[in-house]
Amino acid sequence: MRAVCWKGKGRVEVSTVPDPAILNPNDSIVRVSLTAICGSDLHIYGGYIPTMKEGDVLGHEFMGEVVETGSAVRNLKKGDRVVVPFAIACGQCYFCRRGETSLCDNTNPNAWMADALYGESGAGLFGYSHLYGGYRGGQAEYVRVPFSDFGPIKVPEGLSDEQVLFLSDIFPTGYMAAENCNIQRGDTVAVWGCGPVGLFAVKSAYLLGAERVIAIDRFRERLDAAAIWNADVLNYQDVDVLEWLKDATGGRGPDSCIDAVGMEAHGRSLSAVYDRTKQAMMLQTDRPTALRQVIQACRKGGVVSIPGVYGGVVDKFPLGAAFAKGLTFRMGQTHVHKYLKPLLDRIQKGEIDPSFVISHRLHLDKASHGYEIFRAKEDKCIKVVMKP
Amino acid sequence: MKRKKTLAIIAGTAAIGVAGAAYAKKRQRYSGIKMKKSIVIDRSPAELYTFWRNLENVPQIVDIIESIQVRDEKRSHWTAIGPAGLRMTWDTEITTDRENEMIGWRSVDGSMLETAGYIRFEPALGGRGTVVRVALEYSPPAGRVGGTIASILGKNPGSHLDQALRRFRQKMEAGEIARA
């Protein structure tokens, strides 16, 4: 089959690799009908995620048709059209039973690696390094889906692939980011980063009752998209973000702040230059430029919600500001499974059309081009979907 | 008798006082390598004990154990496998068997490998499953046999135990062992 393979820093290639096979009784094989490149794939592309091996199949946002099921699979059958969550969860462990499926105890065969790095391991992920299990990803013609009785959700007739694909990751991720803000009536929520996750966070904050959402980015097309979803938009290259936010909230600051940027923040401040230099010299793994501003901006007693991915250690983390203002931090990989049904319902009711974020539709063979323009934000690229 | 005392050392915190003297004695004779590890599994002690008491189940969760053949109620024959098909075998006997609580074993006299271990099953606080504790001890002899053991165990002997406990949890909670 054809699959998007990681070939080293800044290089992906569509190669022919062996078809996946059923290895465990709870596995299914899915023929991919639509897949996407995630912002977090760019961290791998840029060489920031350790334990990648040349030839690893990328991709954790995908959907398709079940073509084969293992002997223990009861909930799926051949021909079912499904969306697959990016985190692999067993559905049985302490964490899964609490709905915290991205913290699943039982799906990362390389748990010892994460244990050494982080003190414990979360769930295995599709196509996201050996640290997260070494599972082959979904930017391919076929994928082996482990624990398939628990993960995938069947898609009802009448909804297009483009409308439901993002249930696999970015819609639940933006939604959980907003849910983590514990939004109350009258709240103002500020969102740093108007990539796809930031856009879904904007929309979700409104769905959860925010009074006002402020979206911050530097790319016109992304700010325009946020504005269409009713955000007040802010180009951080044109204004002093902290001053603007203070002014907009009568000096108090946003009630909650979402960092939808993560470890590769750009920015143009002195601290951004400092971070880029240190990261380049391998003195720190992540650039927390946006996160520092988020902490500085957030109102006293507010919530800092972090859907943006961080992988290692950061410098100059303003813990004093966080402490002085009594902030609450919520973060982590998304517990996709618990959001599948409620968010599918919202799509069916027409409350949101996730396909709104798609800017580019490519054939899988053009993946290399897709990665390039997505990373460079060329050609007004916001979200790339690919058909095998 | 000496061996029974050795087992007692690793077989329980409760036995520490009794075993103290024997420990010092043993150290003079050889340097035993010890490791221990615990994990919480969301199943009852009885379920976990039952799985483990059938020793023939154990090779599915311990990567370096190729097979365990049960000879009778107490005795079994273990085969470990390492890189390039390197194998070694020894016989063990169960020395402690408390239903749903603990199983202890040691190699029988004259084995190629001198080893002992136990697994305990303690109800976790708040009804949250079972705390499983494993302790192992082995004494690598000098020479060729010692070299074989070292090759099988690799650079980080403790990682096999860690992996085994995670796989035990996968098997008991999720019903299968995760594979990529």
XYZ file of C-alpha atoms in Angstrom:
568
model
C 0.000 0.000 0.000
C 0.980 3.662 -0.303
C 1.782 5.508 2.908
C 3.327 8.779 4.058
C 6.670 7.906 5.636
C 8.943 10.057 7.764
C 12.401 10.186 6.233
C 14.153 12.534 8.624
C 13.931 16.158 9.693
C 11.920 18.119 7.129
C 11.425 15.115 4.841
C 8.373 12.978 4.226
C 7.876 10.668 1.302
C 5.005 8.600 -0.042
C 6.336 5.058 -0.241
C 5.080 1.575 -0.822
C 4.995 -0.358 2.465
C 3.510 -3.750 3.443
C -0.260 -3.835 4.012
C -1.212 -3.979 7.687
C -2.476 -7.245 9.146
C -4.569 -8.221 12.160
C -2.179 -8.952 15.028
C -4.535 -9.096 18.021
C -8.128 -10.329 18.451
C -9.405 -6.789 19.050
C -7.861 -5.311 15.878
C -9.614 -4.085 12.771
C -8.241 -2.967 9.444
C -9.631 0.271 8.048
C -9.347 1.371 4.424
C -8.724 5.098 4.690
C -11.113 7.359 2.793
C -9.824 10.679 4.142
C -6.883 11.729 6.302
C -5.354 15.025 7.396
C -2.073 16.594 8.417
C -2.204 17.837 11.995
C -0.277 20.768 13.417
C 1.338 18.259 15.762
C 2.620 16.325 12.712
C 4.660 19.434 11.980
C 6.543 18.906 15.260
C 7.597 15.491 13.911
C 8.305 16.963 10.481
C 10.518 19.601 12.103
C 12.448 16.943 14.029
C 11.249 18.037 17.475
C 9.747 14.691 18.483
C 12.308 12.123 19.670
C 12.250 8.382 18.915
C 11.094 8.666 15.296
C 12.647 6.122 12.936
C 13.172 6.532 9.238
C 10.238 4.981 7.396
C 7.677 5.382 10.195
C 4.172 5.867 8.782
C 2.710 9.212 9.871
C -0.810 10.395 10.546
C -3.327 10.244 13.367
C -6.344 11.972 11.834
C -8.123 9.504 9.585
C -11.389 7.772 8.803
C -12.545 5.105 6.447
C -14.261 1.791 5.945
C -13.758 -1.329 8.047
C -12.469 -4.074 5.746
C -11.466 -6.732 8.270
C -12.137 -7.416 11.949
C -10.331 -9.545 14.541
C -11.993 -12.479 16.293
C -12.912 -10.499 19.435
C -14.437 -7.473 17.676
C -18.176 -7.192 18.344
C -19.079 -3.547 17.704
C -17.704 -3.229 14.186
C -18.261 -5.171 11.021
C -16.982 -5.115 7.473
C -18.376 -2.146 5.590
C -18.867 0.141 8.621
C -17.806 3.732 7.998
C -15.841 4.968 10.994
C -13.804 7.842 12.395
C -10.874 6.677 14.553
C -9.632 8.627 17.620
C -5.941 9.523 17.465
C -5.248 8.043 20.904
C -5.536 4.278 21.263
C -7.448 3.295 24.395
C -8.378 -0.066 25.928
C -11.639 1.094 27.507
C -11.026 -1.083 30.581
C -8.329 0.495 32.730
C -8.718 2.927 35.627
C -8.183 5.948 33.348
C -10.424 4.819 30.498
C -13.229 4.138 32.949
C -12.899 7.737 34.161
C -13.165 8.946 30.572
C -9.487 9.913 30.493
C -8.761 7.766 27.479
C -5.614 9.575 26.351
C -4.104 8.451 29.661
C -4.897 4.782 28.972
C -2.627 2.427 30.889
C -2.603 -0.435 28.434
C -1.998 0.640 24.857
C 1.591 1.812 24.714
C 3.922 -1.158 24.170
C 6.853 1.207 24.736
C 5.483 2.626 27.970
C 8.935 2.287 29.538
C 10.279 5.022 27.228
C 7.651 7.537 28.311
C 8.031 6.345 31.876
C 11.719 7.228 31.798
C 10.995 10.656 30.289
C 7.770 11.692 32.037
C 7.392 9.449 35.068
C 4.568 7.491 33.457
C 3.134 6.782 30.035
C -0.144 7.833 28.470
C -1.951 6.026 25.677
C -0.320 4.813 22.487
C -0.930 7.143 19.538
C -1.196 6.453 15.816
C 1.843 7.543 13.828
C 3.448 9.561 16.576
C 6.908 8.155 17.361
C 8.090 5.087 19.244
C 7.777 6.902 22.535
C 4.021 6.702 21.942
C 4.041 3.061 20.904
C 5.428 2.962 17.382
C 1.984 2.359 15.838
C 1.765 2.935 12.098
C -0.281 5.990 11.221
C -3.286 6.811 9.087
C -1.786 8.820 6.239
C -1.956 5.629 4.246
C -4.316 3.472 2.250
C -4.923 1.074 5.138
C -4.442 1.181 8.908
C -4.466 -1.467 11.583
C -6.689 -0.164 14.397
C -5.964 -1.888 17.735
C -8.644 -2.062 20.454
C -11.124 -1.303 17.707
C -14.130 -2.457 19.708
C -13.722 0.589 21.917
C -12.306 3.413 19.797
C -13.908 4.084 16.427
C -17.314 5.750 16.046
C -19.681 4.805 13.234
C -20.714 7.667 11.014
C -24.413 8.008 10.190
C -25.611 8.408 6.612
C -25.964 11.921 5.319
C -22.722 13.325 6.717
C -19.730 13.777 4.418
C -16.212 12.624 5.255
C -15.086 16.237 5.472
C -17.762 17.041 8.057
C -16.776 14.234 10.443
C -13.048 13.586 9.874
C -11.971 16.099 12.509
C -13.752 14.162 15.253
C -10.513 12.131 15.196
C -8.572 14.918 16.883
C -8.789 18.660 16.306
C -12.495 19.265 16.935
C -12.460 17.392 20.287
C -9.078 18.997 21.033
C -10.411 22.528 20.561
C -13.559 21.559 22.430
C -11.715 20.059 25.399
C -9.525 23.161 25.526
C -12.668 25.278 25.871
C -14.305 22.854 28.297
C -11.172 22.998 30.453
C -11.782 26.760 30.780
C -14.858 26.086 32.892
C -16.658 28.885 31.053
C -19.243 30.852 33.028
C -21.891 33.259 31.758
C -20.347 36.547 30.764
C -16.834 35.120 30.354
C -14.231 36.419 27.941
C -11.949 33.746 26.509
C -8.724 34.547 24.657
C -7.215 32.045 22.226
C -3.571 32.199 21.141
C -3.088 30.602 17.721
C -5.756 30.397 15.019
C -4.620 27.186 13.452
C -7.280 24.487 13.212
C -7.221 23.679 16.956
C -7.420 27.371 17.861
C -10.336 27.823 15.463
C -12.187 24.894 17.017
C -11.426 26.333 20.459
C -12.988 29.656 19.378
C -16.132 27.968 18.105
C -16.328 25.607 21.092
C -15.949 28.443 23.604
C -19.069 30.011 22.095
C -20.866 26.644 22.058
C -20.075 26.398 25.781
C -21.492 29.839 26.540
C -18.630 32.340 26.336
C -19.766 35.925 25.957
C -16.766 37.045 23.975
C -13.862 35.202 22.343
C -10.667 36.981 21.321
C -8.401 35.224 18.819
C -4.714 36.036 18.354
C -2.515 35.165 15.374
C -0.465 36.891 12.694
C -1.849 35.353 9.503
C -4.669 37.274 7.866
C -6.511 34.209 6.547
C -6.494 32.567 9.967
C -7.739 35.689 11.691
C -10.407 36.011 9.008
C -11.533 32.451 9.696
C -11.718 33.169 13.436
C -13.724 36.288 12.696
C -16.213 34.275 10.646
C -16.699 32.167 13.772
C -17.398 35.445 15.616
C -14.097 36.024 17.388
C -12.673 39.486 17.901
C -9.326 39.146 16.214
C -5.928 40.471 17.086
C -2.776 40.485 14.963
C 0.097 40.318 17.435
C 2.390 41.943 14.895
C 0.281 45.089 14.901
C -0.644 45.582 18.544
C 0.700 45.061 22.029
C -1.325 42.007 22.968
C -1.134 42.448 26.743
C -2.134 46.072 26.609
C -4.927 45.367 24.137
C -6.353 42.574 26.277
C -6.180 44.688 29.431
C -7.947 47.479 27.656
C -10.586 45.168 26.194
C -11.411 43.726 29.603
C -11.356 46.910 31.641
C -7.954 46.058 33.082
C -8.941 42.666 34.444
C -7.699 40.306 31.726
C -9.509 37.419 29.995
C -11.255 34.958 32.312
C -9.499 32.108 30.612
C -6.691 31.846 28.107
C -6.040 29.042 25.650
C -2.555 28.282 24.302
C -3.279 26.638 20.948
C 0.286 27.258 19.795
C 2.493 24.834 21.678
C 6.176 24.099 21.540
C 7.082 25.853 18.313
C 5.816 29.328 19.027
C 7.145 32.073 16.744
C 6.549 35.503 18.165
C 8.887 38.448 17.636
C 9.719 39.516 21.145
C 13.086 39.288 22.810
C 11.903 36.164 24.612
C 11.061 34.564 21.243
C 14.570 35.157 19.946
C 15.977 33.763 23.166
C 13.848 30.623 22.816
C 14.672 30.041 19.158
C 18.355 30.268 19.948
C 18.186 27.940 22.919
C 16.083 25.404 21.020
C 18.474 25.513 18.087
C 21.361 24.902 20.466
C 19.416 22.017 22.063
C 19.479 23.802 25.409
C 15.716 23.572 25.639
C 13.314 21.405 23.678
C 10.254 23.655 23.528
C 9.670 27.346 22.835
C 7.083 28.639 25.267
C 6.825 32.172 23.861
C 3.036 32.123 23.577
C 2.580 30.389 26.906
C 4.460 33.123 28.777
C 2.169 35.744 27.322
C -0.886 33.627 28.105
C 0.136 33.489 31.760
C 0.853 37.213 31.865
C -2.510 38.049 30.284
C -4.830 35.781 32.248
C -6.978 37.403 34.931
C -6.541 36.593 38.620
C -8.049 33.220 39.460
C -8.414 32.420 35.762
C -7.754 29.242 33.832
C -4.858 28.611 31.460
C -5.849 25.826 29.086
C -3.135 24.215 26.958
C -4.140 22.094 23.959
C -0.882 23.025 22.188
C 1.640 20.201 22.415
C 4.718 20.436 24.637
C 7.273 17.653 24.688
C 10.116 18.469 26.987
C 11.494 21.254 29.133
C 11.056 25.015 28.931
C 12.992 27.940 30.289
C 11.868 31.120 31.985
C 8.484 29.753 32.887
C 6.755 32.589 34.785
C 5.632 30.536 37.714
C 5.653 33.631 39.909
C 2.952 35.291 37.833
C 0.910 32.089 37.813
C 1.236 31.810 41.577
C 0.589 35.476 42.302
C -2.637 35.380 40.289
C -3.791 32.002 41.549
C -4.117 30.512 38.076
C -5.419 27.049 37.279
C -3.655 25.050 34.566
C -5.446 22.417 32.478
C -3.666 20.532 29.722
C -2.892 17.231 28.088
C -3.704 15.046 25.143
C -7.390 15.026 24.285
C -9.689 12.341 25.667
C -11.223 12.029 22.215
C -13.421 9.028 22.982
C -15.698 10.832 25.409
C -16.351 13.679 22.959
C -17.147 11.575 19.881
C -20.859 11.120 20.469
C -21.727 14.594 21.813
C -19.742 16.343 19.087
C -21.170 14.122 16.358
C -24.590 15.186 17.664
C -23.625 18.838 17.382
C -22.495 18.281 13.781
C -25.751 16.498 12.974
C -27.786 19.304 14.502
C -25.915 21.768 12.320
C -24.376 23.667 15.246
C -20.985 23.433 13.563
C -19.565 22.373 10.221
C -15.965 21.306 10.899
C -15.125 21.182 7.185
C -14.965 24.983 7.451
C -11.268 24.795 8.421
C -10.139 22.905 5.286
C -8.067 25.030 2.942
C -6.391 22.343 0.823
C -7.586 19.059 -0.644
C -4.794 16.856 -2.018
C -4.184 13.335 -3.192
C -2.136 11.326 -0.671
C 0.711 11.178 -3.212
C 1.095 14.951 -2.772
C 1.690 14.675 0.980
C 5.197 16.100 0.785
C 3.811 19.281 -0.796
C 1.064 19.367 1.840
C 3.586 19.257 4.687
C 5.649 21.990 3.060
C 2.866 24.505 2.573
C 1.287 23.733 5.946
C 4.550 24.342 7.765
C 5.343 27.505 5.819
C 1.682 28.637 5.974
C 2.060 29.242 2.261
C -0.856 29.647 -0.083
C -3.105 30.571 2.885
C -2.825 27.013 4.150
C -4.900 26.303 7.252
C -5.729 22.608 7.012
C -4.742 19.930 4.504
C -6.869 16.853 3.921
C -5.725 14.020 1.687
C -7.484 11.212 -0.127
C -5.518 8.020 -0.733
C 17.935 -24.255 55.150
C 20.116 -21.390 54.063
C 18.128 -21.114 50.879
C 14.868 -20.923 52.698
C 16.201 -18.013 54.669
C 17.299 -16.304 51.477
C 13.805 -16.552 50.155
C 12.432 -15.191 53.384
C 14.463 -12.044 52.908
C 12.985 -11.187 49.631
C 9.647 -12.734 50.436
C 8.453 -10.072 52.661
C 8.888 -6.990 54.642
C 7.354 -8.876 57.532
C 10.321 -11.210 57.590
C 13.034 -8.569 57.711
C 13.874 -8.989 61.388
C 14.232 -12.734 61.174
C 16.223 -12.630 57.989
C 18.721 -9.972 58.924
C 21.385 -12.367 60.104
C 20.982 -14.654 57.115
C 21.325 -11.693 54.786
C 24.774 -10.866 56.103
C 25.813 -14.491 55.791
C 24.557 -14.731 52.239
C 26.431 -11.607 51.177
C 29.683 -13.253 52.059
C 28.925 -16.189 49.828
C 27.782 -14.387 46.659
C 26.338 -11.103 45.607
C 22.711 -11.675 44.764
C 21.084 -9.199 42.403
C 17.700 -8.054 43.597
C 14.940 -6.174 41.934
C 11.410 -5.326 42.874
C 8.547 -3.530 41.271
C 4.868 -2.947 41.871
C 1.866 -2.067 39.738
C -1.837 -1.448 40.290
C -4.153 -3.667 38.271
C -7.871 -3.035 38.158
C -8.836 -6.629 38.884
C -9.385 -8.641 42.060
C -6.510 -10.387 43.851
C -8.259 -13.695 43.135
C -8.305 -13.166 39.361
C -4.659 -12.143 39.306
C -3.553 -14.969 41.599
C -5.403 -17.520 39.463
C -3.681 -16.337 36.293
C -0.244 -16.421 37.880
C -0.709 -19.707 39.768
C -0.948 -21.406 36.411
C 2.731 -20.811 35.726
C 2.319 -21.827 32.096
C 0.609 -18.435 31.593
C 3.716 -16.561 32.652
C 5.743 -16.762 29.395
C 3.124 -14.645 27.554
C 3.965 -11.722 29.789
C 7.690 -12.131 30.489
C 9.615 -11.606 27.278
C 12.743 -13.523 28.279
C 10.893 -16.596 29.540
C 10.303 -18.860 26.566
C 8.411 -21.559 28.415
C 7.521 -22.942 31.811
C 6.595 -26.603 32.014
C 4.708 -27.508 35.150
C 5.894 -30.883 36.484
C 3.629 -31.160 39.528
C 1.905 -29.017 42.182
C 5.210 -27.463 43.215
C 7.854 -28.110 40.623
C 8.313 -26.524 37.212
C 10.951 -26.312 34.506
C 11.802 -22.806 33.218
C 13.492 -21.886 29.928
C 14.806 -18.382 29.316
C 15.716 -17.163 25.852
C 17.966 -14.281 24.874
C 19.479 -12.723 21.773
C 20.478 -15.110 18.976
C 18.430 -17.902 20.517
C 20.673 -18.203 23.546
C 18.836 -20.380 26.088
C 19.196 -21.496 29.640
C 17.007 -23.702 31.777
C 16.482 -24.392 35.445
C 13.979 -25.998 37.764
C 12.050 -24.185 40.428
C 9.746 -25.129 43.219
C 6.942 -23.170 44.786
C 7.836 -22.505 48.382
C 4.926 -20.339 49.446
C 1.407 -20.555 48.156
C -1.223 -18.487 49.896
C -4.356 -18.457 47.813
C -5.177 -15.018 46.359
C -2.329 -13.465 48.364
C 1.110 -14.648 47.444
C 3.201 -17.111 45.509
C 6.893 -17.588 46.300
C 9.381 -19.759 44.401
C 13.042 -20.600 44.229
C 15.344 -22.648 42.059
C 15.937 -26.167 43.316
C 19.326 -27.200 44.623
C 21.834 -27.869 41.920
C 20.220 -25.587 39.324
C 22.343 -23.774 36.785
C 20.790 -20.538 38.038
C 20.263 -19.720 41.659
C 17.141 -17.598 41.868
C 14.132 -16.875 44.010
C 11.162 -14.590 43.852
C 7.657 -13.843 44.972
C 4.528 -12.133 43.752
C 2.038 -10.659 46.193
C -1.499 -9.472 45.601
C -2.792 -6.800 47.981
C -6.195 -5.145 47.689
C -5.588 -1.509 46.651
C -6.960 1.321 48.760
C -10.478 2.414 48.013
C -11.407 -0.765 46.179
C -9.282 0.285 43.214
C -8.136 -3.158 42.203
C -4.984 -4.865 43.390
C -1.446 -3.776 44.126
C 0.814 -6.432 42.639
C 4.323 -6.612 44.068
C 7.066 -8.709 42.580
C 10.546 -9.237 43.930
C 13.255 -11.269 42.244
C 16.718 -12.265 43.210
C 19.310 -14.162 41.281
C 22.960 -14.914 41.742
C 24.919 -14.922 38.544
C 27.714 -17.451 38.794
C 31.068 -16.635 37.268
C 32.110 -17.985 33.881
C 30.132 -19.085 30.886
C 26.791 -19.470 32.664
C 27.100 -16.005 34.138
C 27.825 -14.668 30.664
C 24.734 -16.346 29.268
C 22.573 -14.830 31.966
C 24.023 -11.391 31.318
C 23.330 -11.704 27.580
C 19.751 -12.782 28.150
C 19.039 -9.988 30.585
C 20.745 -7.272 28.547
C 21.937 -3.908 29.766
C 18.970 -3.159 31.958
C 17.774 -6.301 33.757
C 15.021 -4.421 35.614
C 13.301 -3.449 32.374
C 12.111 -7.034 31.828
C 10.290 -6.982 35.130
C 8.813 -3.566 34.389
C 7.631 -4.719 30.964
C 6.265 -7.945 32.395
C 4.112 -6.138 34.932
C 2.749 -3.763 32.285
C 1.909 -6.723 30.061
C 0.291 -8.507 32.986
C -1.959 -5.469 33.423
C -2.702 -5.296 29.690
C -3.643 -8.975 29.648
C -5.833 -8.816 32.753
C -7.551 -5.464 32.095
C -7.669 -5.135 28.326
C -7.687 -8.843 27.512
C -4.728 -8.675 25.171
C -1.142 -7.495 25.056
C -0.594 -4.287 23.095
C 1.483 -4.736 19.939
C 2.507 -2.149 17.386
